[in-house]
mmCIF file of C-alpha atoms in Angstrom:
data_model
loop_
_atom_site.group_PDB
_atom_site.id
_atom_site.type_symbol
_atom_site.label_atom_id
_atom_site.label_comp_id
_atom_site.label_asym_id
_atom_site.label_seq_id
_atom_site.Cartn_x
_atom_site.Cartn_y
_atom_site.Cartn_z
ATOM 1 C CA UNK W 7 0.000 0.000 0.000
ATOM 2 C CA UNK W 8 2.728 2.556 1.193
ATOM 3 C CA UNK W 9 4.904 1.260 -2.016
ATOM 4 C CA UNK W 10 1.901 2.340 -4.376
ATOM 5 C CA UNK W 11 0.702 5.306 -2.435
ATOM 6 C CA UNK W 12 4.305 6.475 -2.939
ATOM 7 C CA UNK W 13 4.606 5.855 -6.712
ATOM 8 C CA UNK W 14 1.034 7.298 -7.215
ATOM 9 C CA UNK W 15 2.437 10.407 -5.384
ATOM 10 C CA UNK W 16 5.500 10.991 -7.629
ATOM 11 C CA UNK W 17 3.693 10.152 -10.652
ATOM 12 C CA UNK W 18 0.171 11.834 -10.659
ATOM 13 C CA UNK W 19 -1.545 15.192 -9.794
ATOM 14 C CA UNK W 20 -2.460 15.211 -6.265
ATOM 15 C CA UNK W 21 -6.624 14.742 -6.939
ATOM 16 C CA UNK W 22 -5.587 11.996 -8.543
ATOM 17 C CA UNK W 23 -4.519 10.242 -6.036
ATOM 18 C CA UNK W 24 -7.156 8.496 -3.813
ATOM 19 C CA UNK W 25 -7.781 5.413 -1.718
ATOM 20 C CA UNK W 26 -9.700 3.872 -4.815
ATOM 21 C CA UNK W 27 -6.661 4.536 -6.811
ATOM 22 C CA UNK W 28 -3.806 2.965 -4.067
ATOM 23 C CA UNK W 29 -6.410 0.607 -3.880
ATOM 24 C CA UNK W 30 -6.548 -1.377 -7.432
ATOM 25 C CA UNK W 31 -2.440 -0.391 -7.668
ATOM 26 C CA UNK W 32 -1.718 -2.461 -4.682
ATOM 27 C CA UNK W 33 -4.134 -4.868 -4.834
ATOM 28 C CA UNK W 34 -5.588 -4.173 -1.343
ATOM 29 C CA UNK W 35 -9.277 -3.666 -1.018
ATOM 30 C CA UNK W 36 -10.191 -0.301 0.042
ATOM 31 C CA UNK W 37 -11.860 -0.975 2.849
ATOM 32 C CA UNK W 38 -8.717 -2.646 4.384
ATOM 33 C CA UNK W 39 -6.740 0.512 3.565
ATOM 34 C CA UNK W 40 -10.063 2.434 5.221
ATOM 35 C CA UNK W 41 -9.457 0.571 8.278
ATOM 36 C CA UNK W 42 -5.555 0.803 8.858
ATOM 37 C CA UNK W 43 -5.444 4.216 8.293
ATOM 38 C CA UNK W 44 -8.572 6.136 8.676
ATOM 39 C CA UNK W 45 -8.337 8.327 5.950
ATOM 40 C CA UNK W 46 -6.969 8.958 2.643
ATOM 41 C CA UNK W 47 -4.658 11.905 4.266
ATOM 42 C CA UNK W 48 -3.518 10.024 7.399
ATOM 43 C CA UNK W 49 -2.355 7.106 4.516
ATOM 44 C CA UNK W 50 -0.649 10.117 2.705
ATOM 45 C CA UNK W 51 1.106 11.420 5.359
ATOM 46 C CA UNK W 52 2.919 8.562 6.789
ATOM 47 C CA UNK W 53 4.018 7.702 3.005
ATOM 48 C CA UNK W 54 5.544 10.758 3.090
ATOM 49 C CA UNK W 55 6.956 10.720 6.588
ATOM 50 C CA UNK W 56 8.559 7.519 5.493
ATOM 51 C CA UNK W 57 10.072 8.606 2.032
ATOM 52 C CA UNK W 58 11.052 11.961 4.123
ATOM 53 C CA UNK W 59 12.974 9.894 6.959
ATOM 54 C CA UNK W 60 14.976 8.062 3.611
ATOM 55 C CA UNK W 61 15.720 11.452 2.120
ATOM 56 C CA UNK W 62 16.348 13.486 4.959
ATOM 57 C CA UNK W 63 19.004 10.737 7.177
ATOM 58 C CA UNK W 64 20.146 12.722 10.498
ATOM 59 C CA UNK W 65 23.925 11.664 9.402
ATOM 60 C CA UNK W 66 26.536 12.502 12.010
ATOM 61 C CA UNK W 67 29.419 15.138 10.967
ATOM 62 C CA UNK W 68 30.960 15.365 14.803
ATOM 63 C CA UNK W 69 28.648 18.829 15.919
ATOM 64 C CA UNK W 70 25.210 20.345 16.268
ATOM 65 C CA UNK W 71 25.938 22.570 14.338
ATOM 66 C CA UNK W 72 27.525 20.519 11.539
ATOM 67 C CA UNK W 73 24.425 17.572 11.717
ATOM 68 C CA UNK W 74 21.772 20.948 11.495
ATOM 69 C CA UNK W 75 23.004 22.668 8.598
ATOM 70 C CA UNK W 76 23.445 18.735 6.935
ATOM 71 C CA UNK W 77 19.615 17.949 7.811
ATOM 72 C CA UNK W 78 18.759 21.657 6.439
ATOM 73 C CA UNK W 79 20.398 21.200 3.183
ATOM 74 C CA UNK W 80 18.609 17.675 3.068
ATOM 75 C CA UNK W 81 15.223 19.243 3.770
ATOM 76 C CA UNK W 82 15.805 21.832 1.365
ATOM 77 C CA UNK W 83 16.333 19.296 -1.805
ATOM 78 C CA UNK W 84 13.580 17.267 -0.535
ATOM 79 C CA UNK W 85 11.310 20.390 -0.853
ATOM 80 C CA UNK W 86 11.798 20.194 -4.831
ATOM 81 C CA UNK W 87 10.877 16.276 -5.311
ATOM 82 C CA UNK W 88 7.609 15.901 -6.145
ATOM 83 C CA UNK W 89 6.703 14.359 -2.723
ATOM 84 C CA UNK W 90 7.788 17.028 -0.937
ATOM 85 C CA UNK W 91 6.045 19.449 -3.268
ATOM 86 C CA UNK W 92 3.051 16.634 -2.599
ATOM 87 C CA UNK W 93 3.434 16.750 1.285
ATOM 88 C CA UNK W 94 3.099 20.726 1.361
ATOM 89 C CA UNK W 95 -0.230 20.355 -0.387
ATOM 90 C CA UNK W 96 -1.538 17.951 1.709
ATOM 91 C CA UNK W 97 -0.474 19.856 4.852
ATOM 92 C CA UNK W 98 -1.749 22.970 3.181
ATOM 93 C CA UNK W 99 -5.464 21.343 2.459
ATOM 94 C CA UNK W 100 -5.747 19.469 5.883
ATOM 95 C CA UNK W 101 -9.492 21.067 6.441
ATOM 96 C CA UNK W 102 -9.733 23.524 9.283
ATOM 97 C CA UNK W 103 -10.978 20.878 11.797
ATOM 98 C CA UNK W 104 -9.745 19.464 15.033
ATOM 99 C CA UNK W 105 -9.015 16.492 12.733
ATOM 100 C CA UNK W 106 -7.210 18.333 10.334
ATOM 101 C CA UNK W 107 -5.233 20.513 13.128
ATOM 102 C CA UNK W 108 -4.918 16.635 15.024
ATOM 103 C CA UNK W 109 -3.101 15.437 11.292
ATOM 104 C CA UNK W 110 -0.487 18.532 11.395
ATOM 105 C CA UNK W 111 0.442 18.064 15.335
ATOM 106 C CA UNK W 112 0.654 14.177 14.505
ATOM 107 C CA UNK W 113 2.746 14.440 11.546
ATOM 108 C CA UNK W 114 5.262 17.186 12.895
ATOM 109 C CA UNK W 115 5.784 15.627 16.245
ATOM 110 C CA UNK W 116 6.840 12.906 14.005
ATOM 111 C CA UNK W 117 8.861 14.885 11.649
ATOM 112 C CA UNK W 118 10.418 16.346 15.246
ATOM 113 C CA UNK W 119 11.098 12.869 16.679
ATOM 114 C CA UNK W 120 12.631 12.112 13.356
ATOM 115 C CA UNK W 121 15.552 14.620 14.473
ATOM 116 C CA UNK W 122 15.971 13.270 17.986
ATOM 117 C CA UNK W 123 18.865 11.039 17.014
ATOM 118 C CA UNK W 124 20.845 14.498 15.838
ATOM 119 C CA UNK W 125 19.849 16.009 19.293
ATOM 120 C CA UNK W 126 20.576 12.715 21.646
ATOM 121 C CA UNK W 127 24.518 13.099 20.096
ATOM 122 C CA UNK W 128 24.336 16.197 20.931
ATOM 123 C CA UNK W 129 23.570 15.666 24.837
ATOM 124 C CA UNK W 130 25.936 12.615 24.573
ATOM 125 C CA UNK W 131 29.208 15.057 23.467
ATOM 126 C CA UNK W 132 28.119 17.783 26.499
ATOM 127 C CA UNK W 133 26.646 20.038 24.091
ATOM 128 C CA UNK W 134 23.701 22.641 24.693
ATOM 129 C CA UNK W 135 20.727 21.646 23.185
ATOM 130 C CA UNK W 136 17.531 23.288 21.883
ATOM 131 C CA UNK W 137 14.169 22.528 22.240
ATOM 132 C CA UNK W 138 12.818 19.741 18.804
ATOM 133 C CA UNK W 139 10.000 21.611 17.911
ATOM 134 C CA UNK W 140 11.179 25.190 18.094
ATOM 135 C CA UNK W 141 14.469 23.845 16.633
ATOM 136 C CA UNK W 142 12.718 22.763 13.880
ATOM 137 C CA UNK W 143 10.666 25.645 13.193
ATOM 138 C CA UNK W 144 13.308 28.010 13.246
ATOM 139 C CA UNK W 145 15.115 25.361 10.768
ATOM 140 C CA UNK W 146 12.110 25.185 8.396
ATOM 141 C CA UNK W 147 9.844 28.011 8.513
ATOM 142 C CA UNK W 148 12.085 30.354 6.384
ATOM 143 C CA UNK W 149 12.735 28.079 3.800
ATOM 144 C CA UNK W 150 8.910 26.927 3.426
ATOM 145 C CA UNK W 151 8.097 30.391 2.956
ATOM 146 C CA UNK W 152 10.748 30.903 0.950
ATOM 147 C CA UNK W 153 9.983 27.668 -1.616
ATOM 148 C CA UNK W 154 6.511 28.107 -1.250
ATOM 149 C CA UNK W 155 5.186 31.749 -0.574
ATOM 150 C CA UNK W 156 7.617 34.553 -1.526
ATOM 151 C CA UNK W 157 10.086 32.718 -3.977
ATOM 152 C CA UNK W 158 13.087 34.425 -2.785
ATOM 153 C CA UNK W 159 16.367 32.806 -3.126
ATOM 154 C CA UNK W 160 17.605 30.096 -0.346
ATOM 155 C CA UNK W 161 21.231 30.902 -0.154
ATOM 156 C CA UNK W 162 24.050 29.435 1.962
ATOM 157 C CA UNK W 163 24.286 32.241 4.244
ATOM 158 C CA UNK W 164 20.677 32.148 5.042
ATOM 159 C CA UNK W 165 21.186 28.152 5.979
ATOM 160 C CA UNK W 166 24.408 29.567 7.893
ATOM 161 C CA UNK W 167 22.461 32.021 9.754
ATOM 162 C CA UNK W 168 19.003 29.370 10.285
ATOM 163 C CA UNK W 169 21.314 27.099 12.031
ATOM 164 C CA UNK W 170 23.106 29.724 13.950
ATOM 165 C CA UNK W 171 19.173 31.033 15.294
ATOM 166 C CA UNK W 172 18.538 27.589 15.950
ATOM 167 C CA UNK W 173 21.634 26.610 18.453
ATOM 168 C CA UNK W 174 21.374 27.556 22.097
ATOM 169 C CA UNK W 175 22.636 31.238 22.727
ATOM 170 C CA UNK B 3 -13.562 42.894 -11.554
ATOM 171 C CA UNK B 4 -11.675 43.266 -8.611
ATOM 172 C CA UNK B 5 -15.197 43.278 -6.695
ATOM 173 C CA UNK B 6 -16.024 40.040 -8.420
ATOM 174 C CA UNK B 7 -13.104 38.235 -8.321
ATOM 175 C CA UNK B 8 -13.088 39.301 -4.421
ATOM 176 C CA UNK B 9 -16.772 37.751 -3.582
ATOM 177 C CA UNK B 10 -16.224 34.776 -5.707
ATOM 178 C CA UNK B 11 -13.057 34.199 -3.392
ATOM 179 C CA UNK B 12 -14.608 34.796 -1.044
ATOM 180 C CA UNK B 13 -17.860 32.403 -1.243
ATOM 181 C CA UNK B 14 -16.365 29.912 -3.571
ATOM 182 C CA UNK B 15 -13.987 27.222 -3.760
ATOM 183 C CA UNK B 16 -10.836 28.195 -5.324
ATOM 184 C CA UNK B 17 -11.213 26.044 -8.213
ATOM 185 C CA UNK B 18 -14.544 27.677 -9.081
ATOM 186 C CA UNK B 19 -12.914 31.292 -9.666
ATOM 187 C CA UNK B 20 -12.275 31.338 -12.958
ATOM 188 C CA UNK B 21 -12.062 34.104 -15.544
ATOM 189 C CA UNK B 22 -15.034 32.966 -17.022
ATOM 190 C CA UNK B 23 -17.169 33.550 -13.406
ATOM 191 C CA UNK B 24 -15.146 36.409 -13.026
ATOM 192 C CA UNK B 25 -16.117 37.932 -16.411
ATOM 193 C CA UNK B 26 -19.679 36.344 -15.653
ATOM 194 C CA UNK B 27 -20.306 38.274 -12.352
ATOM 195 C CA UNK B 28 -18.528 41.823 -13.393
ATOM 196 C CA UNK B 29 -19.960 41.710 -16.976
ATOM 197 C CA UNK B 30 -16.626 42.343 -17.835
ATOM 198 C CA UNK B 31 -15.986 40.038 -21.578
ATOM 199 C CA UNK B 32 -13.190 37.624 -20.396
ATOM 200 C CA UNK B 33 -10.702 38.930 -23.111
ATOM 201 C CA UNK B 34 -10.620 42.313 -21.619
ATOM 202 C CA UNK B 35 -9.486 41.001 -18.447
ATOM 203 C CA UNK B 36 -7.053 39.105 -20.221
ATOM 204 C CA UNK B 37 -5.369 41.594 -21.520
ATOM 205 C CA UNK B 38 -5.333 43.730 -18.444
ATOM 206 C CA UNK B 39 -3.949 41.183 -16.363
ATOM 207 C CA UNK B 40 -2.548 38.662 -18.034
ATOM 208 C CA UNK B 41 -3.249 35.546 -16.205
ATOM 209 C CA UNK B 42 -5.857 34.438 -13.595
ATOM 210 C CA UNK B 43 -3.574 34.310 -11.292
ATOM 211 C CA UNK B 44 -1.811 37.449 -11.959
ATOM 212 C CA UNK B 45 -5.404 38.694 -11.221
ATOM 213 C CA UNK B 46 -6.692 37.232 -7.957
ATOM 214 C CA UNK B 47 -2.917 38.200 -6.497
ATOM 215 C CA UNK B 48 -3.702 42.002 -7.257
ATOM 216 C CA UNK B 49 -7.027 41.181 -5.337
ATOM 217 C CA UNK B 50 -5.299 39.865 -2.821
ATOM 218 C CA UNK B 51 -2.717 42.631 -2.327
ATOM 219 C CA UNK B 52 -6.173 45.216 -1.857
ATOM 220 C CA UNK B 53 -7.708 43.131 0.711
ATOM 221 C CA UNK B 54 -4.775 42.593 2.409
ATOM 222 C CA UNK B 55 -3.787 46.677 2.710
ATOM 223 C CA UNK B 56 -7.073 46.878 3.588
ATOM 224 C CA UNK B 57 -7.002 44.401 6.291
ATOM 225 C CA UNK B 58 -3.627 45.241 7.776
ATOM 226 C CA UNK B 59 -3.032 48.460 8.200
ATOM 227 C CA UNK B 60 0.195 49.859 8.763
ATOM 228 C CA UNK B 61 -0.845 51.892 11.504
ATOM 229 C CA UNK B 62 1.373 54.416 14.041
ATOM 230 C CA UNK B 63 1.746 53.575 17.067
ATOM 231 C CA UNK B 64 4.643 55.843 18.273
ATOM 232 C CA UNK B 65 7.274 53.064 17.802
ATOM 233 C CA UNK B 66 8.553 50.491 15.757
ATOM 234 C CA UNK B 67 8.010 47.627 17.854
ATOM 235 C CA UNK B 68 4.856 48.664 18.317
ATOM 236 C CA UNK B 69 4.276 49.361 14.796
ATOM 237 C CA UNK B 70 5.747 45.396 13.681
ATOM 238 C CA UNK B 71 3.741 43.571 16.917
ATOM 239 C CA UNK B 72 0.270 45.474 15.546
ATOM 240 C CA UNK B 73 1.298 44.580 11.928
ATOM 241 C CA UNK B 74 1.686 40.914 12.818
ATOM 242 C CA UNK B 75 -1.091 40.527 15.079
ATOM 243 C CA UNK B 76 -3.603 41.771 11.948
ATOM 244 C CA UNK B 77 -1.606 39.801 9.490
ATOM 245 C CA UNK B 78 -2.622 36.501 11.448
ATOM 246 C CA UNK B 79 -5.969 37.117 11.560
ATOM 247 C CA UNK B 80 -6.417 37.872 8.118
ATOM 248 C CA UNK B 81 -4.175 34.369 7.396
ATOM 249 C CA UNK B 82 -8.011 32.738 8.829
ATOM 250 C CA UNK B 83 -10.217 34.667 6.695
ATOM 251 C CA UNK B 84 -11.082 33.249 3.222
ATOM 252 C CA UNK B 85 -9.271 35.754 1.188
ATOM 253 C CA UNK B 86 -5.992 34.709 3.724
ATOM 254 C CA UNK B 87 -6.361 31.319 3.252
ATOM 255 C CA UNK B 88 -6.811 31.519 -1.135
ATOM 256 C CA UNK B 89 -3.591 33.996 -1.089
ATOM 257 C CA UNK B 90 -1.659 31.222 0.598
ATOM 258 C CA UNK B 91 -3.397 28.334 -1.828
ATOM 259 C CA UNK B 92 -2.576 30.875 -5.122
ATOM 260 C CA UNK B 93 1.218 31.372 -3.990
ATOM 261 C CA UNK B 94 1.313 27.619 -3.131
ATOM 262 C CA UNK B 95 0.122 26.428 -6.474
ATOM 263 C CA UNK B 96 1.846 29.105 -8.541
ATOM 264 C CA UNK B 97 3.884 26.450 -11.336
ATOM 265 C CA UNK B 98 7.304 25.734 -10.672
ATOM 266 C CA UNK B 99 8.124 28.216 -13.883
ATOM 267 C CA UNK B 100 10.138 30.833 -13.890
ATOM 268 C CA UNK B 101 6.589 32.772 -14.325
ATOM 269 C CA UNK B 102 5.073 31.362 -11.339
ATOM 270 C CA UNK B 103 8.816 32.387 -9.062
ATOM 271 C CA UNK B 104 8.057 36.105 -10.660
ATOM 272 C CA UNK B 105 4.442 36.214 -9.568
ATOM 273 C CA UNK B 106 5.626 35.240 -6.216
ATOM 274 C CA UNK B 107 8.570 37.700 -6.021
ATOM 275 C CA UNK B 108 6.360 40.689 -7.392
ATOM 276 C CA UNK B 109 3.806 39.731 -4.675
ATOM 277 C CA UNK B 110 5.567 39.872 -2.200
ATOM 278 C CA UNK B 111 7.678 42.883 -3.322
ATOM 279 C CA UNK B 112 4.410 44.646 -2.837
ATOM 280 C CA UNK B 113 3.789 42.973 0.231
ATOM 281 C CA UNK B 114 6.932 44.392 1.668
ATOM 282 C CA UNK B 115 6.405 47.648 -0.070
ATOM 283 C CA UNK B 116 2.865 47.888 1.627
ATOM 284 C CA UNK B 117 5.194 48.341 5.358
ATOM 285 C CA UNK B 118 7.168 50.802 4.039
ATOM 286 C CA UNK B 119 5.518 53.708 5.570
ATOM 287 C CA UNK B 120 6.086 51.537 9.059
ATOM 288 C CA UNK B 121 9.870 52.166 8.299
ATOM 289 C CA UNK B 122 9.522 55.337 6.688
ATOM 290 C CA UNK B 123 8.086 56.444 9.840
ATOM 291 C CA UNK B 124 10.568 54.773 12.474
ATOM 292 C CA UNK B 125 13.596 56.410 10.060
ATOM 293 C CA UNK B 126 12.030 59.375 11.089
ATOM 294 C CA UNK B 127 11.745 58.987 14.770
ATOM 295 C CA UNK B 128 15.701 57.969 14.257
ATOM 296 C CA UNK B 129 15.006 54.478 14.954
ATOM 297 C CA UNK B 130 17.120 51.923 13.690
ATOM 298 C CA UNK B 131 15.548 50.256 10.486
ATOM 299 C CA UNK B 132 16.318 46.297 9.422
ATOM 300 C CA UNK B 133 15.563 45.115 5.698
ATOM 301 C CA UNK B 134 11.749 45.402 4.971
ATOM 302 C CA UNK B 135 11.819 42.107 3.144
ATOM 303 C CA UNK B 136 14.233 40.366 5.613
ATOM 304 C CA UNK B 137 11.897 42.039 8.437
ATOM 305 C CA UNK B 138 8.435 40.620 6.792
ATOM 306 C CA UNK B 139 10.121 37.239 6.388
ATOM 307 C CA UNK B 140 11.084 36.830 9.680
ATOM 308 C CA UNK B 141 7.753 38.436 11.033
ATOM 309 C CA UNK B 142 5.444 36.230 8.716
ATOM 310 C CA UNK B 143 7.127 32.474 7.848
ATOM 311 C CA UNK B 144 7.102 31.267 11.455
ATOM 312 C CA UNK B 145 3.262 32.596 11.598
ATOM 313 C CA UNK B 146 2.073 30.877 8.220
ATOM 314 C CA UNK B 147 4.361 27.729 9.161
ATOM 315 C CA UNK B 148 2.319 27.219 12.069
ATOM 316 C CA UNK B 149 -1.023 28.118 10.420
ATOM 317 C CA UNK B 150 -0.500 25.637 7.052
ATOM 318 C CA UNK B 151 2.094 23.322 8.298
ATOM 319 C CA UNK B 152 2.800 22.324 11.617
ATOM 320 C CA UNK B 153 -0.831 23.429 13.458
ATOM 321 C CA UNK B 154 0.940 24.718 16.467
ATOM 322 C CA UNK B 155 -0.508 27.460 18.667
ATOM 323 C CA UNK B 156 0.490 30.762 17.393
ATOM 324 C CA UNK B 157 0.933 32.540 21.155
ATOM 325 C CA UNK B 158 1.898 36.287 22.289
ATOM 326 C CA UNK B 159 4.672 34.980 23.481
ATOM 327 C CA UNK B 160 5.552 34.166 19.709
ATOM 328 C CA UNK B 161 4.248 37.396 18.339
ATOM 329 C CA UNK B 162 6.724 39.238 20.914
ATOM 330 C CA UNK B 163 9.670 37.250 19.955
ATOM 331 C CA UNK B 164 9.374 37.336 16.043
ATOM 332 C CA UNK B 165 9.039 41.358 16.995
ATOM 333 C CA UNK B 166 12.304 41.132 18.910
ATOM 334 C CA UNK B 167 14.423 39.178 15.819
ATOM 335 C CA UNK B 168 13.138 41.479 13.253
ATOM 336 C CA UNK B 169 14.850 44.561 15.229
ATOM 337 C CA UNK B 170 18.111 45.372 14.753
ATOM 338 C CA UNK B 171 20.536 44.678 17.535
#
């Protein structure tokens, strides 16, 4: 299911890709997808937490600093695949629900936990840490805007500076 | 047409504003608004960029902090009106073109422009001015990040401290 869900996602537009279609790729009966994962979004979203863990490894360069700004430039090419491009519209057209604020918490607490490893080194060398969540907001915000709303260019000195925001004063 | 492309965004779904309802409701003949503004897109951002100056105001209130926390605090309340959420769904689903990167830079060119007089008016108090696109950046990405991405709550406490980055030191 998560192997067709993922090709359907790099392949097709967006509205084209529903349970009905995951469903007669993979062979699994919808219902049985219906079941597992509630909805068609939650089933999105942990495809694309899964391809995002693959292309976004939390590799280990010897620093904080040096693991960030590796992650950041990871994110950042991720952002132009088209499942990242796919995971920014789903995010985007969650509904305005509990249920749709419930799927954003979910998936960035997992996106957050994803980073942990990076952190845990961190703590294990006797360096300051941040806190995930703000860590990875101040990591990620500016370049979603950038990719997404205002276009602008994502240069190295703006990773520089993201990761220098993002370490413990 | 502006008035008509600004209901239907406002009642519609975004796939239903079209230039053909646009032209339907104004009883403006589609080509005409063609060649005024080029695309539908180019369009329904110019709409966007009214509603928005009218919504947040760049009003004085004796300092530049003051000024930025009053900008950002209207600038997240119109990010839950309908007109807030299409401008985000337009930029989001501008093409990957080098067309769709210029609509997104001249949008938010104008969007920075629209806070000049905030500046303008700290410049004359002899405050100490940052970049007015740097500035809206980091005023606005952590705000829409948590409005279309991650679902967190957007708190005071955050509205102070985006305030306090966007100052110079």
């Amino acid at each position: 299911v998560h192997l067709a869900a993922r090709e359907l996602l790099a392949q097709r537009d967006l509205a084209e890709v529903t349970v009905a279609a995951v469903a007669e790729r993979s062979g699994v009966h919808p219902t049985s997808i219906y079941r597992r994962w509630g909805t068609l979004n939650e089933l999105l979203l942990d495809v694309v937490l899964e391809t995002t863990a693959e292309a976004v490894p939390t590799l280990d360069t010897g620093s904080l600093r040096g693991d960030l700004a590796r992650y950041l430039l990871d994110s950042m090419r991720s952002l132009d695949t088209s499942i990242g491009v796919a995971a920014a519209r789903i995010l985007l057209f969650l509904p305005a629900t509990e249920e749709g604020r419930r799927s954003r918490r979910e998936y960035w607490t997992r996106r957050a936990a994803a980073l942990q490893p990076i952190f845990d080194r961190a703590v294990g060398r006797g360096e300051r840490v941040p806190d995930t969540e703000d860590a990875v907001e101040t990591l990620l915000a500016p370049l979603y805007f950038r990719r997404f709303v205002t276009g602008r260019d994502i240069t190295e000195q703006l990773v520089s500076s993201l990761v220098d925001r993002a370490l413990p004063d």
